[in-house]
């Protein structure tokens, strides 16, 4: 007979019950309603709507731009997070606070500001349009808006993880003869990679659903720069709630599959990393010294 | 309470609380840019109603994209009246059983107390010599409009270009669709809404011609100065209507039928009409139209009912999925 596992803090049952009720009310209920509503259409009809030429183009634009934006932030967000954790410099707290601004700013304001900035006569657009780079009212503008909106996700996910890596680990790697590059690739990067994936996934998920900022800079031309949320709004404008639900469900499904894939990848790397190689071991390996 | 006491308490309350104590509260659910019109109209009505009946009516306003607004009403927002910029939005409430089927006959002029038209806004001196619809579709001209499928303003432009083309010698639905397709090719973007199109054209300096409501032209003059642009009236344009209706279910439930009807009827009074004119909307009253003739030059117009057989028909033929707009982009 297995003994009941002993826990130091009581209240597991209550907390679990609360968690389930809370998540059901907040997430399962609305999403369930959405799926249920879409079930009024047949599977074939949902596919017809999702596979229409404009829908397909919009899916491509939405997921493509979101992926790019998340990837850009994975790279530059990592640098920002690293700098904010590792280097003291004047005004650091101010810069740190700046990172959160895209969270706080109403997205429409962000979109209008970016459009003004990148338009042909804007502060930035004035200089880059003569070079043949058009940002405002092109798919590139969508990427810019999404990159802006999703920056905090990567930075804020990485910061605590980077803080946890003690500088001693780097020193150990160095003292064991690892080059700087080896230290980064074999010691630091594996430790932050799972968090980087989480940040990427959060940024991606946020970008896919973004509407407010994008429509002001996208140009919204059919087949070129229309995002899926705009098509959903367009369906609602026609009082076609079912059609809108169908698009939303397909979008939700695609996002879910992609996020699941990212989570699996993250779980796999984290497992491999944690089970096989504690940091110190990795530090030893990187330097080629057997432990 | 006697009427005197009522009034006395009303005065006291408004003194102490800074807000009027109302016998009746009406909610007017309206489209987005109607703010100014009704902000000015409500005090006029309150004064009129108070002198007539001794009742203090408080009017609350709700503004937003018109389709969103009627959906809120259908979902239970207790609006006594809806004042919209598209008949098909009111038709939606008819389908939901909230508005009477014959709403357009309950008030004069197709239940639209004022109108506007679609005009061209061009750069100062009209460098591209844009005079009529054919010029807008000419190669090398950039056109700025809000999304023709998702916004009322954009739909009006689309339908007006269509109607103009239809009325050309040998015009047919086929030639009209080709013409509108050519015209839309000149749009480097579709703005998110009417005001966004204005900002893109005026502030970001994009495009040669902006197509919008005549009333919006006056707003642009206020915001950006009269000398920065010119208004061009094409040879044919749409008379856009702004229909109003009573939300039957709500007024019956709240017992506000009398006041709500009075509120809408008063829009046709001299004061109501003059207020519309001062907000750059064409009044129905012919005398006032003459008085404000400098703001409202005579122009040849058509209505959606005349050319397209009604707003609902026009909508489903052109803007529903698979309609003429989608065909322009997807058929090829």
Coordinates of C-alpha atoms in Angstrom, one line a residue:
Chain A
X1 CA 0.0 0.0 0.0
X2 CA 1.5 3.2 -1.1
X3 CA 1.7 5.9 1.6
X4 CA 0.1 9.2 0.9
X5 CA 2.9 11.5 -0.2
X6 CA 3.8 13.8 2.6
X7 CA 3.7 17.5 1.8
X8 CA 5.0 20.3 4.0
X9 CA 2.3 22.9 3.0
X10 CA -1.3 21.8 3.2
X11 CA -4.1 22.8 0.8
X12 CA -3.2 20.8 -2.3
X13 CA -6.8 19.7 -2.9
X14 CA -8.2 23.2 -2.5
X15 CA -5.6 24.8 -4.7
X16 CA -6.0 22.2 -7.4
X17 CA -9.8 22.7 -7.3
X18 CA -9.4 26.4 -7.5
X19 CA -6.9 26.0 -10.4
X20 CA -9.3 23.8 -12.4
X21 CA -12.3 26.1 -11.8
X22 CA -10.3 29.2 -12.6
X23 CA -8.8 27.8 -15.8
X24 CA -12.2 26.4 -16.9
X25 CA -14.0 29.7 -16.4
X26 CA -11.2 31.8 -18.0
X27 CA -10.0 29.6 -20.8
X28 CA -12.0 26.5 -21.4
X29 CA -15.4 28.1 -21.3
X30 CA -14.8 30.8 -24.0
X31 CA -12.7 28.5 -26.2
X32 CA -15.2 25.7 -25.8
X33 CA -18.0 28.1 -26.8
X34 CA -15.9 29.0 -29.8
X35 CA -15.4 25.4 -30.9
X36 CA -19.0 24.6 -30.2
X37 CA -20.2 27.5 -32.3
X38 CA -18.0 26.5 -35.2
X39 CA -19.4 23.0 -34.9
X40 CA -22.7 24.4 -36.4
X41 CA -20.7 24.4 -39.6
X42 CA -19.7 21.1 -41.0
X43 CA -16.0 20.2 -41.1
X44 CA -16.1 20.5 -44.9
X45 CA -17.5 24.1 -44.7
X46 CA -14.8 25.1 -42.2
X47 CA -12.2 23.7 -44.6
X48 CA -13.8 25.6 -47.5
X49 CA -13.5 28.9 -45.5
X50 CA -10.0 28.2 -44.4
X51 CA -8.8 27.1 -47.8
X52 CA -10.2 30.1 -49.7
X53 CA -7.5 32.0 -51.6
X54 CA -7.8 35.1 -49.4
X55 CA -7.8 33.0 -46.2
X56 CA -4.7 31.0 -47.2
X57 CA -2.9 34.2 -48.1
X58 CA -3.9 35.7 -44.8
X59 CA -2.7 32.7 -42.9
X60 CA 0.6 32.8 -44.7
X61 CA 1.0 36.5 -43.9
X62 CA 0.0 36.1 -40.2
X63 CA 2.0 33.1 -39.4
X64 CA 5.0 34.1 -41.5
X65 CA 5.2 37.6 -40.1
X66 CA 4.7 36.3 -36.5
X67 CA 7.4 33.7 -37.0
X68 CA 9.8 36.3 -38.3
X69 CA 9.0 38.7 -35.5
X70 CA 9.5 36.1 -32.8
X71 CA 12.8 35.0 -34.4
X72 CA 14.1 38.5 -34.6
X73 CA 13.2 39.0 -30.9
X74 CA 14.7 35.7 -30.0
X75 CA 18.0 37.0 -31.3
X76 CA 18.0 40.7 -30.3
X77 CA 15.9 40.1 -27.2
X78 CA 18.6 37.7 -26.0
X79 CA 21.2 40.4 -26.4
X80 CA 19.0 42.9 -24.5
X81 CA 18.3 40.5 -21.7
X82 CA 22.0 39.6 -21.4
X83 CA 23.1 43.2 -21.3
X84 CA 20.5 44.1 -18.8
X85 CA 21.5 41.3 -16.4
X86 CA 25.2 41.2 -16.8
X87 CA 26.5 44.8 -17.3
X88 CA 26.0 47.6 -14.9
X89 CA 25.7 50.9 -16.8
X90 CA 24.1 54.3 -16.0
X91 CA 20.4 54.5 -16.7
X92 CA 20.1 50.7 -16.5
X93 CA 16.8 50.8 -14.6
X94 CA 15.4 53.2 -17.1
X95 CA 16.3 51.0 -20.0
X96 CA 14.9 48.0 -18.1
X97 CA 11.6 49.8 -17.7
X98 CA 11.5 50.7 -21.4
X99 CA 11.3 47.0 -22.2
X100 CA 7.8 46.8 -20.7
X101 CA 6.4 49.7 -22.6
X102 CA 5.1 47.7 -25.6
X103 CA 3.0 45.8 -23.0
X104 CA 1.4 49.0 -21.6
X105 CA 0.9 50.9 -24.8
X106 CA -2.5 50.5 -26.4
X107 CA -1.8 48.5 -29.6
X108 CA -3.6 51.0 -31.9
X109 CA -1.3 53.7 -30.6
X110 CA 1.7 51.6 -31.4
X111 CA 0.4 50.9 -34.9
X112 CA -0.3 54.6 -35.7
X113 CA 3.0 55.7 -34.3
X114 CA 4.9 53.1 -36.3
X115 CA 3.0 54.0 -39.5
X116 CA 3.8 57.7 -39.0
X117 CA 7.4 56.9 -38.3
X118 CA 7.9 54.6 -41.4
X119 CA 5.7 56.5 -43.9
X120 CA 7.4 58.1 -46.8
X121 CA 7.6 61.4 -45.0
X122 CA 8.2 60.0 -41.5
X123 CA 11.4 60.4 -39.5
X124 CA 12.6 56.9 -40.5
X125 CA 10.7 56.4 -43.7
X126 CA 12.3 59.5 -45.2
X127 CA 15.7 57.9 -45.0
X128 CA 15.0 54.3 -45.9
X129 CA 12.5 54.7 -48.7
X130 CA 15.1 56.3 -51.0
X131 CA 17.1 53.1 -50.4
X132 CA 14.2 51.1 -51.8
X133 CA 13.0 49.7 -48.5
X134 CA 9.4 50.3 -48.0
X135 CA 8.1 49.4 -44.5
X136 CA 4.8 51.2 -44.0
X137 CA 1.9 49.6 -45.8
X138 CA 3.8 46.5 -46.8
X139 CA 4.1 43.0 -45.2
X140 CA 7.5 44.2 -43.8
X141 CA 5.5 46.8 -41.8
X142 CA 3.5 43.9 -40.2
X143 CA 6.8 42.3 -39.1
X144 CA 8.0 45.6 -37.6
X145 CA 4.7 46.1 -35.7
X146 CA 4.8 42.5 -34.4
X147 CA 8.4 42.8 -33.4
X148 CA 7.7 45.9 -31.4
X149 CA 4.7 44.3 -29.7
X150 CA 6.4 41.1 -28.7
X151 CA 9.8 42.2 -27.5
X152 CA 9.0 42.1 -23.8
X153 CA 8.1 38.4 -23.9
X154 CA 11.6 37.2 -24.9
X155 CA 13.4 39.7 -22.6
X156 CA 11.3 39.1 -19.6
X157 CA 11.5 35.3 -20.0
X158 CA 15.2 35.3 -20.3
X159 CA 16.2 37.7 -17.6
X160 CA 15.6 35.5 -14.5
X161 CA 17.3 32.5 -16.2
X162 CA 20.4 34.5 -17.1
X163 CA 20.5 35.8 -13.5
X164 CA 20.6 32.2 -12.3
X165 CA 23.7 31.4 -14.2
X166 CA 26.5 32.3 -11.8
X167 CA 29.5 34.0 -13.3
X168 CA 31.5 31.4 -11.5
X169 CA 30.4 28.9 -14.1
X170 CA 31.9 31.0 -16.9
X171 CA 35.0 31.4 -14.9
X172 CA 35.2 27.7 -14.3
X173 CA 34.9 27.1 -18.0
X174 CA 37.5 29.7 -18.8
X175 CA 39.9 28.3 -16.1
X176 CA 39.5 24.9 -17.6
X177 CA 40.6 26.3 -20.9
X178 CA 37.4 26.9 -22.8
X179 CA 37.5 29.6 -25.4
X180 CA 34.9 32.4 -25.1
X181 CA 33.0 31.0 -28.0
X182 CA 33.0 27.5 -26.4
X183 CA 31.9 28.9 -23.1
X184 CA 28.9 30.6 -24.8
X185 CA 27.9 27.7 -27.1
X186 CA 28.5 24.8 -24.7
X187 CA 27.8 26.3 -21.3
X188 CA 25.7 29.4 -21.4
X189 CA 23.5 28.7 -24.4
X190 CA 22.2 25.2 -23.4
X191 CA 21.2 26.7 -20.0
X192 CA 19.1 29.5 -21.5
X193 CA 17.9 27.7 -24.6
X194 CA 14.6 26.3 -23.0
X195 CA 13.8 29.8 -21.7
X196 CA 14.6 31.2 -25.1
X197 CA 12.1 28.8 -26.7
X198 CA 9.5 29.8 -24.2
X199 CA 10.0 33.4 -24.9
X200 CA 9.9 32.7 -28.6
X201 CA 6.6 30.7 -28.2
X202 CA 5.0 33.5 -26.2
X203 CA 6.1 36.1 -28.6
X204 CA 4.8 34.0 -31.5
X205 CA 1.5 33.3 -29.9
X206 CA 0.9 37.0 -29.1
X207 CA 1.9 38.0 -32.6
X208 CA -0.5 35.6 -34.3
X209 CA -3.5 37.2 -32.5
X210 CA -2.4 40.8 -32.8
X211 CA -4.8 43.1 -34.6
X212 CA -4.8 46.7 -33.3
X213 CA -1.3 47.7 -34.2
X214 CA -1.0 45.8 -37.4
X215 CA -4.0 47.2 -39.3
X216 CA -2.7 50.7 -39.2
X217 CA 0.6 49.8 -40.8
X218 CA -0.2 46.8 -42.9
X219 CA -1.9 48.4 -45.9
X220 CA -4.6 45.7 -45.7
X221 CA -4.4 44.8 -49.4
X222 CA -6.2 41.5 -50.3
X223 CA -3.8 38.6 -50.9
X224 CA -0.8 40.8 -50.0
X225 CA -1.0 42.4 -46.6
X226 CA -4.2 41.1 -45.0
X227 CA -3.9 39.4 -41.7
X228 CA -6.2 36.7 -40.5
X229 CA -7.7 38.8 -37.6
X230 CA -8.7 41.4 -40.3
X231 CA -10.5 38.7 -42.2
X232 CA -12.3 37.7 -39.0
X233 CA -13.3 41.3 -38.5
X234 CA -14.4 41.4 -42.1
X235 CA -16.7 38.4 -41.6
X236 CA -18.1 40.1 -38.5
X237 CA -18.8 43.2 -40.6
X238 CA -21.0 40.9 -42.7
X239 CA -22.7 39.6 -39.6
X240 CA -21.2 36.2 -40.6
X241 CA -20.4 35.1 -37.1
X242 CA -20.1 31.5 -38.1
X243 CA -17.5 32.2 -40.8
X244 CA -15.6 34.3 -38.3
X245 CA -15.7 31.5 -35.8
X246 CA -14.5 29.0 -38.4
X247 CA -11.4 31.1 -39.2
X248 CA -10.8 31.6 -35.5
X249 CA -10.9 27.9 -34.8
X250 CA -8.5 27.1 -37.6
X251 CA -6.2 29.8 -36.4
X252 CA -6.4 28.4 -32.8
X253 CA -5.8 24.9 -34.0
X254 CA -2.7 25.9 -36.0
X255 CA -1.3 28.0 -33.1
X256 CA -1.9 25.1 -30.7
X257 CA 0.0 22.7 -32.9
X258 CA 2.9 25.1 -33.3
X259 CA 3.0 25.9 -29.6
X260 CA 2.8 22.2 -28.7
X261 CA 5.8 21.5 -31.0
X262 CA 7.8 24.3 -29.4
X263 CA 6.9 23.0 -25.9
X264 CA 7.9 19.5 -26.9
X265 CA 11.2 20.8 -28.2
X266 CA 11.7 22.7 -25.1
X267 CA 10.8 19.8 -22.9
X268 CA 13.2 17.6 -24.8
X269 CA 16.2 20.0 -24.6
X270 CA 15.6 20.8 -21.0
X271 CA 15.4 17.1 -20.1
X272 CA 18.5 16.2 -22.1
X273 CA 20.3 19.2 -20.6
X274 CA 19.2 18.7 -17.0
X275 CA 19.6 14.9 -16.8
X276 CA 22.9 14.6 -18.5
X277 CA 24.8 17.7 -18.0
X278 CA 24.8 19.9 -15.0
X279 CA 26.4 23.2 -15.7
X280 CA 29.7 22.3 -14.0
X281 CA 29.9 19.2 -16.1
X282 CA 29.2 21.1 -19.2
X283 CA 31.9 23.6 -18.2
X284 CA 34.3 20.8 -17.9
X285 CA 33.4 19.3 -21.3
X286 CA 33.6 22.6 -23.0
X287 CA 37.2 22.9 -21.9
X288 CA 37.9 19.4 -23.0
X289 CA 38.8 18.2 -19.5
X290 CA 37.3 14.9 -18.4
X291 CA 35.5 14.9 -15.1
Chain B
X1 CA -44.4 65.0 -6.4
X2 CA -45.9 68.0 -8.2
X3 CA -44.1 69.1 -11.3
X4 CA -42.9 72.2 -9.5
X5 CA -41.4 70.1 -6.7
X6 CA -39.8 67.8 -9.2
X7 CA -38.2 70.7 -11.0
X8 CA -37.0 72.2 -7.7
X9 CA -35.4 68.9 -6.7
X10 CA -33.9 68.6 -10.1
X11 CA -32.3 72.0 -9.7
X12 CA -31.1 71.2 -6.2
X13 CA -29.6 67.9 -7.3
X14 CA -27.9 69.4 -10.3
X15 CA -26.5 72.1 -8.0
X16 CA -25.1 69.7 -5.5
X17 CA -24.1 66.9 -7.8
X18 CA -23.2 68.8 -10.8
X19 CA -25.3 66.5 -12.9
X20 CA -28.8 66.9 -14.1
X21 CA -31.3 64.8 -12.2
X22 CA -33.4 63.2 -15.0
X23 CA -36.9 61.9 -15.1
X24 CA -36.0 59.8 -18.1
X25 CA -32.7 58.6 -19.5
X26 CA -32.4 57.8 -23.2
X27 CA -29.5 56.0 -24.7
X28 CA -28.6 56.9 -28.3
X29 CA -26.3 54.3 -29.9
X30 CA -24.6 55.9 -32.8
X31 CA -21.7 55.5 -35.3
X32 CA -18.2 56.8 -34.7
X33 CA -17.9 60.3 -36.1
X34 CA -21.4 61.4 -35.1
X35 CA -20.1 62.5 -31.7
X36 CA -20.1 66.2 -32.5
X37 CA -23.5 66.2 -34.1
X38 CA -25.3 64.7 -31.2
X39 CA -23.2 66.4 -28.6
X40 CA -24.6 69.6 -29.9
X41 CA -28.1 68.2 -30.6
X42 CA -28.8 66.7 -27.1
X43 CA -28.9 70.0 -25.2
X44 CA -31.2 71.4 -27.9
X45 CA -33.5 68.5 -27.5
X46 CA -33.4 68.6 -23.7
X47 CA -34.4 72.3 -23.7
X48 CA -37.2 71.7 -26.2
X49 CA -38.6 68.7 -24.3
X50 CA -38.4 70.4 -20.9
X51 CA -40.3 73.5 -22.2
X52 CA -42.9 71.3 -23.9
X53 CA -43.5 68.7 -21.2
X54 CA -41.7 69.7 -18.0
X55 CA -39.7 66.5 -18.2
X56 CA -36.0 66.4 -17.7
X57 CA -34.5 64.0 -20.2
X58 CA -31.0 62.9 -19.9
X59 CA -29.4 61.6 -23.1
X60 CA -26.5 59.3 -23.0
X61 CA -24.4 58.6 -26.1
X62 CA -22.6 55.5 -27.2
X63 CA -20.3 55.7 -30.2
X64 CA -18.3 53.2 -32.1
X65 CA -18.0 51.4 -35.4
X66 CA -21.6 51.2 -36.6
X67 CA -21.6 47.4 -37.1
X68 CA -20.1 46.9 -33.7
X69 CA -22.7 49.2 -32.2
X70 CA -25.8 47.4 -33.6
X71 CA -24.3 44.1 -32.6
X72 CA -24.1 45.4 -29.0
X73 CA -27.7 46.5 -29.2
X74 CA -28.7 43.0 -30.5
X75 CA -26.7 41.5 -27.6
X76 CA -28.7 43.5 -25.1
X77 CA -27.3 47.0 -24.9
X78 CA -30.5 48.9 -24.0
X79 CA -30.5 51.6 -26.6
X80 CA -33.7 53.6 -27.0
X81 CA -32.7 54.9 -30.4
X82 CA -30.1 54.0 -33.0
X83 CA -28.7 56.7 -35.2
X84 CA -26.5 55.1 -37.9
X85 CA -24.7 55.7 -41.1
X86 CA -25.8 52.6 -43.0
X87 CA -29.2 51.2 -43.5
X88 CA -28.0 47.6 -43.5
X89 CA -27.0 48.0 -39.9
X90 CA -30.5 48.9 -39.0
X91 CA -31.8 46.0 -41.1
X92 CA -29.7 43.7 -38.9
X93 CA -31.8 44.9 -35.9
X94 CA -35.0 44.3 -37.9
X95 CA -33.9 40.7 -38.4
X96 CA -33.3 40.4 -34.7
X97 CA -36.8 41.7 -34.0
X98 CA -35.7 44.8 -32.2
X99 CA -36.7 47.4 -34.8
X100 CA -39.9 47.6 -36.8
X101 CA -39.8 46.3 -40.3
X102 CA -41.2 49.6 -41.7
X103 CA -38.7 51.8 -39.8
X104 CA -37.8 53.8 -42.9
X105 CA -41.4 54.9 -43.2
X106 CA -41.8 56.0 -39.5
X107 CA -40.0 59.3 -40.1
X108 CA -39.7 61.6 -43.2
X109 CA -37.0 61.3 -45.9
X110 CA -36.4 57.6 -45.5
X111 CA -35.8 58.2 -41.8
X112 CA -32.6 60.0 -42.6
X113 CA -32.7 63.5 -41.1
X114 CA -29.6 64.7 -42.9
X115 CA -27.3 63.5 -45.7
X116 CA -23.8 63.9 -47.0
X117 CA -22.0 63.1 -50.3
X118 CA -18.8 61.5 -51.3
X119 CA -16.2 64.0 -52.5
X120 CA -12.5 64.0 -53.7
X121 CA -9.9 65.7 -51.6
X122 CA -6.9 66.5 -53.7
X123 CA -3.5 68.3 -53.1
X124 CA -3.4 72.1 -53.4
X125 CA -3.6 73.3 -57.0
X126 CA -4.9 69.8 -58.0
X127 CA -1.5 68.8 -59.7
X128 CA -2.9 65.6 -61.2
X129 CA -6.0 67.4 -62.5
X130 CA -8.4 65.1 -60.9
X131 CA -11.9 66.1 -61.9
X132 CA -14.0 63.0 -62.1
X133 CA -14.0 59.2 -61.5
X134 CA -12.2 58.4 -64.7
X135 CA -9.2 60.5 -63.5
X136 CA -9.0 58.6 -60.2
X137 CA -8.7 55.4 -62.2
X138 CA -6.0 56.8 -64.5
X139 CA -2.6 55.3 -64.4
X140 CA -0.1 56.9 -62.1
X141 CA -2.7 58.3 -59.7
X142 CA -2.6 57.2 -56.1
X143 CA -5.9 56.8 -54.3
X144 CA -6.4 56.7 -50.5
X145 CA -9.5 55.1 -49.1
X146 CA -10.5 53.0 -46.1
X147 CA -11.0 49.3 -46.7
X148 CA -13.9 49.0 -49.3
X149 CA -15.1 45.8 -47.8
X150 CA -14.9 46.5 -44.1
X151 CA -15.8 50.1 -43.7
X152 CA -18.9 52.2 -44.5
X153 CA -16.9 55.0 -46.0
X154 CA -14.9 52.6 -48.2
X155 CA -18.1 50.9 -49.4
X156 CA -19.6 54.2 -50.4
X157 CA -16.6 55.0 -52.5
X158 CA -16.8 51.6 -54.1
X159 CA -20.5 51.8 -54.9
X160 CA -20.2 55.4 -56.2
X161 CA -17.4 54.5 -58.6
X162 CA -19.6 51.5 -59.7
X163 CA -22.7 53.7 -60.2
X164 CA -20.7 56.3 -62.2
X165 CA -19.3 53.7 -64.5
X166 CA -22.7 52.0 -64.9
X167 CA -24.1 55.3 -66.1
X168 CA -21.4 55.8 -68.8
X169 CA -22.5 55.1 -72.4
X170 CA -22.6 51.4 -72.8
X171 CA -22.1 50.8 -69.1
X172 CA -22.9 47.4 -67.7
X173 CA -22.2 45.5 -64.5
X174 CA -19.2 44.0 -66.3
X175 CA -17.7 47.3 -67.3
X176 CA -18.4 48.7 -63.9
X177 CA -16.5 45.9 -62.2
X178 CA -13.6 46.3 -64.6
X179 CA -13.6 50.1 -63.9
X180 CA -13.7 49.6 -60.1
X181 CA -10.9 47.0 -60.4
X182 CA -8.8 49.5 -62.2
X183 CA -9.6 52.2 -59.7
X184 CA -8.7 49.9 -56.7
X185 CA -5.3 49.1 -58.4
X186 CA -4.4 52.7 -57.7
X187 CA -4.8 52.2 -54.0
X188 CA -1.4 51.5 -52.4
X189 CA -3.2 50.6 -49.2
X190 CA -6.6 50.3 -47.6
X191 CA -6.8 52.4 -44.4
X192 CA -8.3 50.9 -41.3
X193 CA -11.1 53.5 -41.1
X194 CA -12.2 56.9 -42.4
X195 CA -10.0 58.9 -40.0
X196 CA -7.0 56.7 -40.6
X197 CA -7.4 57.4 -44.3
X198 CA -7.5 61.1 -43.6
X199 CA -4.3 60.9 -41.5
X200 CA -2.5 58.9 -44.1
X201 CA -3.4 61.4 -46.8
X202 CA -3.0 64.7 -44.9
X203 CA -0.3 63.9 -42.4
X204 CA 1.8 61.2 -44.0
X205 CA 1.5 62.9 -47.4
X206 CA 0.6 59.7 -49.2
X207 CA -1.6 59.6 -52.4
X208 CA -3.0 62.1 -54.9
X209 CA -6.7 61.8 -53.9
X210 CA -8.6 60.9 -50.8
X211 CA -12.2 60.0 -51.2
X212 CA -14.4 60.7 -48.2
X213 CA -17.6 62.3 -46.9
X214 CA -18.2 66.0 -47.6
X215 CA -18.6 66.5 -43.9
X216 CA -15.1 65.0 -43.3
X217 CA -13.7 67.7 -45.7
X218 CA -14.7 70.4 -43.2
X219 CA -13.1 68.5 -40.4
X220 CA -9.9 68.3 -42.4
X221 CA -10.1 72.1 -42.9
X222 CA -10.4 72.6 -39.2
X223 CA -7.5 70.2 -38.4
X224 CA -5.0 70.9 -41.2
X225 CA -6.0 74.3 -42.6
X226 CA -8.2 75.2 -45.6
X227 CA -5.3 76.1 -47.8
X228 CA -3.6 72.7 -47.8
X229 CA -6.1 70.8 -50.0
X230 CA -8.9 71.3 -52.5
X231 CA -12.4 69.6 -52.6
X232 CA -13.5 68.3 -55.9
X233 CA -17.1 67.3 -56.6
X234 CA -17.3 64.6 -59.3
X235 CA -20.0 64.6 -62.0
X236 CA -22.0 62.0 -60.0
X237 CA -21.8 61.1 -56.4
X238 CA -23.7 59.2 -53.8
X239 CA -26.2 60.9 -51.5
X240 CA -25.3 59.1 -48.3
X241 CA -28.1 58.7 -45.8
X242 CA -27.8 58.5 -42.0
X243 CA -30.9 56.5 -40.9
X244 CA -32.4 56.7 -37.5
X245 CA -34.8 54.2 -35.8
X246 CA -36.6 53.5 -32.6
X247 CA -35.5 50.3 -30.8
X248 CA -39.1 49.0 -30.2
X249 CA -38.3 46.3 -27.7
X250 CA -36.2 48.6 -25.5
X251 CA -38.6 51.6 -25.5
X252 CA -41.5 49.3 -24.6
X253 CA -39.6 47.8 -21.8
X254 CA -38.3 51.1 -20.4
X255 CA -41.5 52.9 -21.1
X256 CA -39.7 55.6 -23.1
X257 CA -41.5 55.4 -26.4
X258 CA -42.9 59.0 -26.1
X259 CA -39.5 60.6 -25.3
X260 CA -37.5 58.5 -27.8
X261 CA -39.9 59.3 -30.6
X262 CA -39.8 63.0 -29.7
X263 CA -36.0 62.8 -29.7
X264 CA -35.9 61.5 -33.3
X265 CA -38.7 63.7 -34.6
X266 CA -37.0 66.8 -33.3
X267 CA -34.1 66.0 -35.6
X268 CA -36.3 67.4 -38.4
X269 CA -37.1 70.6 -36.6
X270 CA -35.5 73.9 -37.6
X271 CA -33.1 73.7 -34.7
X272 CA -32.2 70.1 -35.4
X273 CA -31.7 70.7 -39.1
X274 CA -29.6 73.8 -38.4
X275 CA -27.4 71.8 -36.0
X276 CA -26.8 69.3 -38.7
X277 CA -25.9 72.0 -41.2
X278 CA -23.5 73.5 -38.7
X279 CA -21.8 70.1 -38.4
X280 CA -21.4 70.1 -42.2
X281 CA -24.2 67.6 -42.9
X282 CA -26.7 68.5 -45.6
X283 CA -30.0 69.4 -43.9
X284 CA -33.2 68.1 -45.5
X285 CA -34.9 71.5 -45.0
X286 CA -34.7 73.3 -48.4
X287 CA -34.6 76.7 -46.8
X288 CA -31.6 75.8 -44.6
X289 CA -29.9 74.2 -47.6
X290 CA -30.2 77.5 -49.3
X291 CA -28.9 79.4 -46.3
X292 CA -25.8 77.2 -46.1
X293 CA -25.4 77.0 -49.9
X294 CA -21.7 78.0 -49.7
X295 CA -21.0 74.8 -47.7
X296 CA -23.2 72.6 -49.8
X297 CA -22.8 73.3 -53.6
X298 CA -25.4 71.6 -55.7
X299 CA -24.2 68.3 -57.0
X300 CA -25.7 65.5 -59.0
X301 CA -26.4 62.6 -56.7
X302 CA -27.9 59.1 -56.7
X303 CA -29.1 57.0 -53.7
X304 CA -28.3 53.4 -53.1
X305 CA -32.0 52.6 -53.3
X306 CA -32.1 54.0 -56.9
X307 CA -29.1 52.3 -58.3
X308 CA -28.6 49.2 -56.2
X309 CA -32.2 48.5 -55.0
X310 CA -31.4 49.0 -51.3
X311 CA -28.6 48.8 -48.9
X312 CA -29.0 45.2 -48.1
X313 CA -29.0 44.2 -51.7
X314 CA -26.0 46.3 -52.5
X315 CA -24.2 44.8 -49.6
X316 CA -24.7 41.2 -50.5
X317 CA -24.0 41.7 -54.2
X318 CA -20.7 43.5 -53.6
X319 CA -19.3 43.1 -50.1
X320 CA -20.3 39.6 -48.9
X321 CA -17.6 37.0 -49.3
X322 CA -17.5 36.0 -53.0
X323 CA -19.2 39.3 -53.9
X324 CA -17.9 41.7 -56.6
X325 CA -15.1 43.0 -54.4
X326 CA -13.7 39.5 -53.8
X327 CA -14.0 38.6 -57.4
X328 CA -11.8 41.6 -58.4
X329 CA -9.0 40.1 -56.3
X330 CA -9.5 36.4 -56.4
X331 CA -11.0 35.5 -59.8
X332 CA -7.7 35.8 -61.5

